[in-house]
Amino acid sequence: MPPMNLTRRFIRPVASLSLAAAALLSSVSTAAADPGDLAPTDAPFSVIDTAALPLNDTARWETVLGHDSSAETLRGITICSINHVPAPVDLDPRSRAATPAFTAQLRPGGDPRGWAATVSAAGYNGVAEASYALASYRRYLDACRTAPETVAPYVNAAVGTSVLDPTEAHALIETHDAWMEVFAVATNDALVETVFTHPKGGPIEFTYNPAAVFGALKMADVGALARPAVNPL
């Protein structure tokens, strides 16, 4: 098998955290100087901090204001299913969500370098159910049904969880026609994921800050994602 021409670059979190702190302090100062800015508004809430997501340095992901579609399963499971239709026999009934899985397409304002991306979430009744669902999600992607017979040895090995935080999972998955980068977290009441896909063929570059991505997923507004997007696809 020819070597995969995919470059994955990790970004140190210090700079991103410093920028986030500076932005927070700036917003607090502005609010204190002009209390009128705190008046109630009917403007929709942003679902997730898109600046923290992979490739944002060039893609400049636009604000996510709701979902574009809903389904019975999260996007990662759909992509790892034959014809993108999960077989009921392959799904763990104990991991069934309390809500549909709501998915928003990430829309680039710049150059996404050939990657397409989504943010999805499904609601669960408590952290125990969400954590079990994450474990089931990992098992499904480990056995990705759309993976080729022979895959690169450093992908599809496991959708691993962090030793320090078992509520986080991340993996590079090879399917028959694409590369898929998956990040997922279990929260107190949801399973939240972001999925990036790129057709095979390269060179391919993927830049991300793991801590920033997981932080954004954990802070995602699942209630906002459950609303239809202002301009659905």
XYZ file of C-alpha atoms in Angstrom:
233
model
C 0.000 0.000 0.000
C 1.482 3.411 -0.940
C 2.152 5.736 2.001
C -0.603 8.128 2.960
C 0.230 11.669 1.931
C -1.467 13.306 4.911
C 0.134 15.854 7.190
C -1.445 16.395 10.617
C -0.128 19.371 12.543
C -0.801 19.895 16.240
C -0.897 23.451 17.528
C 0.274 24.297 21.020
C -2.690 25.505 23.102
C -0.895 28.391 24.835
C -1.398 30.946 22.100
C -5.038 30.019 21.586
C -5.767 30.204 25.290
C -4.063 33.585 25.509
C -6.129 34.917 22.643
C -9.307 33.564 24.196
C -8.474 35.172 27.530
C -7.716 38.480 25.836
C -10.993 38.356 23.952
C -12.889 37.583 27.154
C -11.267 40.455 29.032
C -11.971 42.777 26.120
C -15.656 41.842 26.057
C -15.957 42.268 29.812
C -14.349 45.711 29.631
C -16.650 46.764 26.814
C -19.735 45.597 28.693
C -18.669 47.467 31.818
C -18.095 50.644 29.846
C -21.435 50.495 28.040
C -24.208 48.748 30.029
C -26.615 49.464 27.193
C -24.988 46.647 25.214
C -26.402 44.146 27.718
C -30.031 44.746 26.699
C -31.985 41.555 25.950
C -31.892 40.453 22.327
C -33.735 37.922 20.203
C -30.586 37.174 18.221
C -29.870 33.428 17.989
C -27.032 31.956 20.017
C -23.915 30.553 18.387
C -23.767 26.771 18.750
C -19.978 26.427 19.060
C -16.770 28.421 19.109
C -15.789 27.831 15.489
C -12.449 29.603 15.989
C -11.344 26.628 18.108
C -12.104 24.048 15.426
C -9.529 22.448 13.107
C -8.356 24.358 10.029
C -9.937 27.622 11.159
C -6.714 29.497 10.399
C -7.484 29.150 6.681
C -11.125 27.972 6.587
C -12.463 30.741 8.848
C -15.596 28.767 9.714
C -18.755 30.852 9.840
C -20.951 31.068 12.938
C -23.252 28.069 13.433
C -26.785 29.127 14.354
C -28.686 25.838 14.267
C -28.915 22.475 12.538
C -29.300 21.749 8.833
C -30.504 18.167 9.224
C -31.428 15.512 11.765
C -31.052 11.743 11.784
C -31.169 8.725 14.063
C -27.373 8.543 14.392
C -24.418 10.891 14.586
C -22.487 11.752 11.445
C -19.457 9.608 12.289
C -21.620 6.496 12.548
C -23.405 7.341 9.298
C -20.134 7.691 7.375
C -18.896 4.364 8.773
C -22.066 2.585 7.584
C -22.572 0.859 4.232
C -24.354 3.275 1.856
C -24.428 5.676 4.826
C -27.346 3.727 6.309
C -26.577 2.128 9.712
C -27.937 -1.403 9.974
C -30.174 -1.706 13.063
C -28.461 -4.975 14.006
C -25.126 -3.125 14.219
C -26.407 -0.466 16.613
C -26.316 -0.881 20.376
C -29.901 -0.319 21.604
C -28.597 0.837 24.990
C -26.863 3.777 23.305
C -30.036 5.122 21.699
C -30.329 8.872 22.246
C -33.256 10.677 23.830
C -33.350 13.113 20.883
C -32.554 12.983 17.177
C -28.956 13.637 16.192
C -28.876 17.234 14.963
C -26.178 18.142 12.423
C -24.915 21.494 11.178
C -22.653 21.872 8.171
C -19.619 24.049 8.824
C -19.493 26.736 6.153
C -16.067 28.164 5.309
C -15.457 31.847 4.808
C -11.994 31.016 3.513
C -10.068 27.982 2.279
C -10.921 24.666 4.017
C -8.172 22.879 2.031
C -10.598 20.387 0.564
C -12.125 19.343 3.895
C -15.876 19.238 4.557
C -16.972 19.462 8.182
C -19.982 19.068 10.452
C -20.931 19.529 14.089
C -23.514 17.130 15.535
C -25.097 16.353 18.886
C -27.652 13.992 20.365
C -29.252 14.357 23.785
C -29.017 11.818 26.630
C -30.582 11.528 30.071
C -27.533 12.106 32.201
C -23.783 11.704 32.066
C -23.897 7.929 32.612
C -25.972 7.396 29.458
C -23.856 9.848 27.468
C -20.643 8.132 28.579
C -21.995 4.715 27.633
C -23.037 6.113 24.249
C -19.498 7.427 23.691
C -18.066 3.968 24.391
C -20.543 2.438 21.941
C -19.701 5.143 19.386
C -15.999 4.287 19.673
C -16.680 0.591 19.126
C -18.738 1.319 16.005
C -16.034 3.498 14.467
C -13.335 0.989 15.420
C -15.190 -1.520 13.227
C -15.951 1.050 10.507
C -17.954 -0.848 7.863
C -16.762 1.404 5.033
C -13.048 0.923 5.741
C -11.016 -0.735 2.970
C -9.773 -4.289 3.483
C -6.257 -2.984 4.098
C -5.756 0.296 5.910
C -2.703 2.259 6.960
C -1.367 0.801 10.242
C -1.621 4.100 12.110
C -5.316 4.718 11.438
C -8.509 2.887 12.426
C -6.601 1.329 15.315
C -8.938 2.825 17.899
C -11.060 5.843 18.539
C -9.029 6.431 21.640
C -9.988 8.225 24.794
C -7.719 10.506 26.720
C -6.007 8.913 29.714
C -6.733 12.085 31.659
C -10.311 12.492 30.431
C -12.266 9.395 29.313
C -15.132 11.605 28.128
C -13.046 12.556 25.059
C -12.441 10.543 21.889
C -10.497 11.255 18.702
C -9.400 9.233 15.688
C -8.279 9.326 12.087
C -10.490 6.907 10.141
C -9.840 5.627 6.635
C -12.949 4.738 4.614
C -13.058 3.343 1.087
C -12.998 6.816 -0.465
C -12.059 9.362 2.191
C -10.102 10.316 5.300
C -12.201 11.211 8.317
C -11.003 13.043 11.423
C -13.429 12.580 14.315
C -13.569 14.357 17.683
C -16.319 13.509 20.193
C -17.154 14.223 23.827
C -19.696 12.997 26.346
C -21.233 15.802 28.412
C -23.780 15.822 31.229
C -26.646 15.513 28.774
C -25.322 14.914 25.259
C -22.855 13.294 22.910
C -21.253 15.978 20.740
C -18.995 15.394 17.743
C -17.272 17.240 14.940
C -16.352 15.310 11.797
C -13.981 16.378 9.023
C -13.801 14.441 5.745
C -11.454 14.730 2.772
C -11.427 12.688 -0.447
C -8.409 10.445 -0.853
C -5.540 11.779 -2.897
C -3.178 14.428 -1.753
C -1.224 16.079 -0.455
C -3.572 16.664 2.462
C -2.972 18.885 5.475
C -4.959 18.961 8.719
C -4.110 21.415 11.509
C -5.750 21.426 14.918
C -5.333 22.097 18.620
C -6.729 19.055 20.498
C -7.368 20.914 23.758
C -9.178 23.729 21.960
C -11.334 21.344 19.920
C -12.419 19.294 22.932
C -13.058 22.461 24.926
C -15.305 23.838 22.189
C -17.275 20.590 21.964
C -17.815 20.462 25.725
C -19.069 24.055 25.742
C -21.285 23.653 22.659
C -24.868 24.880 23.042
C -26.818 21.724 22.238
C -30.116 23.544 22.692
C -29.107 26.053 20.022
C -28.095 23.227 17.691
C -31.552 21.679 18.129
C -33.071 24.741 16.416
C -33.276 24.771 12.599
C -30.569 26.905 11.029
C -31.519 30.358 9.775
C -30.607 29.308 6.236
C -30.767 25.490 6.186
C -29.154 23.637 3.319
